[in-house]
Amino acid sequence: MEKIILPALEVEAFDELSELSVDEQMLLAQATEAMQRAYAPYSGFRVGAAIVLENGVIVQGNNQENMAYPSGLCAERVAFFHAGAMYPGERIHKLAITAGSDQFPSERPIAPCGACRQSMLEYELNQGQPITLLMRGLKGRIYRIKGIQSLLPLYFNEEGLKKGSY
Ligand code: THU
């Protein structure tokens, strides 16, 4: 038997927005704007995501729910798939996520779900460059994490499923 220690998750926590760069503050503002347009009539929980690409374009996403509940999609995947559809191959530099509503006045950072981590990781692995992640509730602390992979150390990675041309 061998014990394997996977890398620990390193989180930078900020109490004030002003501790972040202006670009990062703007990305969080874009996520908040997207959050306000979420379609979340069933959960009442709004999530917004904004990603900045290498070409400077900012792509937004928000959660899109459906009366057949599992048919809906999280904000992060809406944003990443939107970027993949519009700007294939363009590197993703940073992602900001904000979440909450009057019903859920979250005052702590909201972390992406497991399925979103796996989906986002594929983009990070393809581009060979870590994506910085910022997350926040409606207010309060902001977490900054470098690399989606650090959020999912033992991710699904089946080499046998070879990539075709795309
Ligand atoms: N949701 C997201 O948009 N992102 C996540 O990472 C977790 C959850 C959405 C899905 C659903 O519309 C609502 O939040 C409640 O789960």
Short mmCIF file of C-alpha atoms and ligand atoms in Angstrom, two decimals:
data_model
loop_
_atom_site.label_atom_id
_atom_site.label_comp_id
_atom_site.label_asym_id
_atom_site.label_seq_id
_atom_site.Cartn_x
_atom_site.Cartn_y
_atom_site.Cartn_z
CA MET A 1 0.00 0.00 0.00
CA GLU A 2 1.19 3.47 -0.84
CA LYS A 3 -0.32 6.72 0.34
CA ILE A 4 -0.55 9.31 -2.37
CA ILE A 5 -1.03 12.94 -1.36
CA LEU A 6 -2.62 15.03 -4.07
CA PRO A 7 -1.88 18.79 -4.11
CA ALA A 8 -3.85 20.82 -1.56
CA LEU A 9 -6.18 23.53 -2.79
CA GLU A 10 -4.71 27.00 -2.41
CA VAL A 11 -7.27 29.79 -2.06
CA GLU A 12 -6.54 33.51 -1.85
CA ALA A 13 -9.30 35.19 0.14
CA PHE A 14 -9.98 38.92 -0.13
CA ASP A 15 -12.28 40.90 2.13
CA GLU A 16 -12.51 43.92 -0.13
CA LEU A 17 -13.10 44.22 -3.86
CA SER A 18 -10.52 47.00 -3.93
CA GLU A 19 -7.82 44.42 -3.16
CA LEU A 20 -8.30 43.01 -6.68
CA SER A 21 -7.06 44.51 -9.93
CA VAL A 22 -9.45 46.77 -11.82
CA ASP A 23 -9.77 44.09 -14.52
CA GLU A 24 -10.76 41.48 -11.94
CA GLN A 25 -13.28 43.84 -10.35
CA MET A 26 -14.74 44.45 -13.78
CA LEU A 27 -14.99 40.70 -14.47
CA LEU A 28 -16.88 40.19 -11.20
CA ALA A 29 -19.19 43.07 -12.17
CA GLN A 30 -19.83 41.33 -15.51
CA ALA A 31 -20.65 38.09 -13.68
CA THR A 32 -23.08 39.99 -11.45
CA GLU A 33 -24.71 41.57 -14.49
CA ALA A 34 -25.12 38.10 -16.06
CA MET A 35 -26.48 36.75 -12.76
CA GLN A 36 -29.28 39.32 -12.86
CA ARG A 37 -30.43 37.89 -16.20
CA ALA A 38 -30.41 34.25 -15.00
CA TYR A 39 -33.45 32.12 -15.82
CA ALA A 40 -33.99 30.45 -12.45
CA PRO A 41 -37.77 30.32 -11.84
CA TYR A 42 -37.59 26.91 -10.13
CA SER A 43 -34.70 27.26 -7.67
CA GLY A 44 -34.79 31.04 -7.33
CA PHE A 45 -30.98 30.80 -7.10
CA ARG A 46 -29.24 32.99 -9.64
CA VAL A 47 -25.72 32.32 -10.84
CA GLY A 48 -23.68 34.46 -13.20
CA ALA A 49 -20.36 33.74 -14.88
CA ALA A 50 -18.07 35.94 -16.94
CA ILE A 51 -14.92 34.77 -18.68
CA VAL A 52 -12.23 36.85 -20.30
CA LEU A 53 -10.54 35.39 -23.35
CA GLU A 54 -7.04 35.97 -24.68
CA ASN A 55 -8.46 38.25 -27.39
CA GLY A 56 -9.98 40.46 -24.66
CA VAL A 57 -13.56 39.43 -25.36
CA ILE A 58 -15.74 38.83 -22.29
CA VAL A 59 -18.29 36.05 -22.55
CA GLN A 60 -21.10 35.79 -20.04
CA GLY A 61 -23.31 32.94 -18.92
CA ASN A 62 -26.02 32.40 -16.35
CA ASN A 63 -28.04 29.44 -15.14
CA GLN A 64 -30.81 28.38 -17.48
CA GLU A 65 -33.39 26.19 -15.78
CA ASN A 66 -36.11 24.05 -17.28
CA MET A 67 -39.40 22.59 -16.10
CA ALA A 68 -37.81 19.18 -16.79
CA TYR A 69 -35.28 19.99 -14.06
CA PRO A 70 -32.18 18.07 -15.26
CA SER A 71 -32.47 19.70 -18.67
CA GLY A 72 -31.31 23.02 -17.26
CA LEU A 73 -27.67 24.10 -17.22
CA CYS A 74 -25.34 25.88 -14.80
CA ALA A 75 -23.99 29.35 -15.49
CA GLU A 76 -20.39 28.17 -15.80
CA ARG A 77 -21.13 25.65 -18.53
CA VAL A 78 -23.36 28.11 -20.37
CA ALA A 79 -20.43 30.56 -20.41
CA PHE A 80 -17.77 28.00 -21.38
CA PHE A 81 -19.90 26.42 -24.10
CA HIS A 82 -20.78 29.90 -25.36
CA ALA A 83 -17.05 30.71 -25.58
CA GLY A 84 -16.31 27.35 -27.23
CA ALA A 85 -19.07 27.94 -29.76
CA MET A 86 -18.12 31.52 -30.59
CA TYR A 87 -14.32 31.53 -30.20
CA PRO A 88 -13.00 27.97 -30.53
CA GLY A 89 -9.33 27.66 -29.57
CA GLU A 90 -9.20 31.12 -27.98
CA ARG A 91 -7.52 30.78 -24.58
CA ILE A 92 -9.56 31.49 -21.46
CA HIS A 93 -7.68 33.65 -18.98
CA LYS A 94 -10.05 34.17 -16.07
CA LEU A 95 -13.50 33.27 -14.89
CA ALA A 96 -15.67 35.09 -12.34
CA ILE A 97 -18.71 33.52 -10.70
CA THR A 98 -21.27 35.29 -8.53
CA ALA A 99 -24.43 33.84 -7.10
CA GLY A 100 -27.44 34.53 -4.91
CA SER A 101 -30.83 36.23 -4.95
CA ASP A 102 -33.23 37.98 -2.54
CA GLN A 103 -34.31 34.49 -1.53
CA PHE A 104 -30.68 33.33 -1.11
CA PRO A 105 -28.64 36.33 0.00
CA SER A 106 -25.34 34.41 -0.12
CA GLU A 107 -22.55 36.16 1.68
CA ARG A 108 -19.91 33.55 0.95
CA PRO A 109 -18.20 32.56 -2.28
CA ILE A 110 -20.14 30.11 -4.41
CA ALA A 111 -18.00 27.28 -5.80
CA PRO A 112 -18.79 25.55 -9.10
CA CYS A 113 -20.46 22.14 -9.02
CA GLY A 114 -18.56 18.98 -9.89
CA ALA A 115 -19.97 18.65 -13.40
CA CYS A 116 -18.91 22.22 -14.21
CA ARG A 117 -15.43 21.57 -12.83
CA GLN A 118 -15.02 18.58 -15.14
CA SER A 119 -16.35 20.53 -18.15
CA MET A 120 -14.21 23.59 -17.49
CA LEU A 121 -11.12 21.46 -16.90
CA GLU A 122 -11.27 20.11 -20.45
CA TYR A 123 -10.84 23.66 -21.79
CA GLU A 124 -7.95 24.26 -19.39
CA LEU A 125 -6.20 21.01 -20.38
CA ASN A 126 -6.69 21.78 -24.09
CA GLN A 127 -5.20 25.24 -23.79
CA GLY A 128 -2.31 24.14 -21.54
CA GLN A 129 -2.61 27.25 -19.41
CA PRO A 130 -4.34 27.57 -16.03
CA ILE A 131 -7.58 29.52 -15.76
CA THR A 132 -7.85 31.85 -12.76
CA LEU A 133 -11.16 31.59 -10.97
CA LEU A 134 -12.80 34.33 -8.89
CA MET A 135 -15.91 33.58 -6.87
CA ARG A 136 -18.23 35.59 -4.70
CA GLY A 137 -21.72 35.52 -3.23
CA LEU A 138 -23.91 38.62 -3.46
CA LYS A 139 -21.37 40.33 -1.22
CA GLY A 140 -18.62 39.44 1.21
CA ARG A 141 -15.31 37.69 0.67
CA ILE A 142 -13.89 36.91 -2.72
CA TYR A 143 -11.92 33.75 -3.36
CA ARG A 144 -9.26 33.55 -6.05
CA ILE A 145 -7.98 30.16 -7.20
CA LYS A 146 -5.40 29.47 -9.88
CA GLY A 147 -6.29 26.57 -12.10
CA ILE A 148 -9.52 24.61 -12.45
CA GLN A 149 -7.45 21.46 -11.99
CA SER A 150 -6.72 22.39 -8.37
CA LEU A 151 -10.48 22.19 -7.74
CA LEU A 152 -10.65 18.69 -9.16
CA PRO A 153 -7.39 16.90 -8.38
CA LEU A 154 -8.59 13.39 -9.19
CA TYR A 155 -10.54 14.21 -12.32
CA PHE A 156 -11.92 11.84 -14.93
CA ASN A 157 -9.19 11.53 -17.54
CA GLU A 158 -9.56 8.47 -19.73
CA GLU A 159 -6.72 8.38 -22.18
CA GLY A 160 -8.48 5.53 -23.95
CA LEU A 161 -11.12 7.97 -25.19
CA LYS A 162 -8.87 9.48 -27.81
CA LYS A 163 -9.71 12.86 -29.22
CA GLY A 164 -10.64 12.96 -32.86
CA SER A 165 -10.24 16.03 -35.04
CA TYR A 166 -12.56 18.86 -34.13
N1 THU B 1 -25.94 26.30 -10.45
C1 THU B 1 -25.05 26.94 -11.26
O1 THU B 1 -25.43 27.70 -12.16
N2 THU B 1 -23.74 26.68 -11.08
C2 THU B 1 -23.23 25.81 -10.16
O2 THU B 1 -22.04 25.59 -10.13
C3 THU B 1 -24.14 25.15 -9.21
C4 THU B 1 -25.57 25.41 -9.38
C5 THU B 1 -27.37 26.54 -10.68
C6 THU B 1 -28.12 25.34 -11.20
C7 THU B 1 -29.54 25.64 -10.76
O3 THU B 1 -30.14 26.45 -11.73
C8 THU B 1 -29.35 26.45 -9.48
O4 THU B 1 -28.00 26.90 -9.47
C9 THU B 1 -29.62 25.67 -8.21
O5 THU B 1 -28.89 24.50 -8.17
#
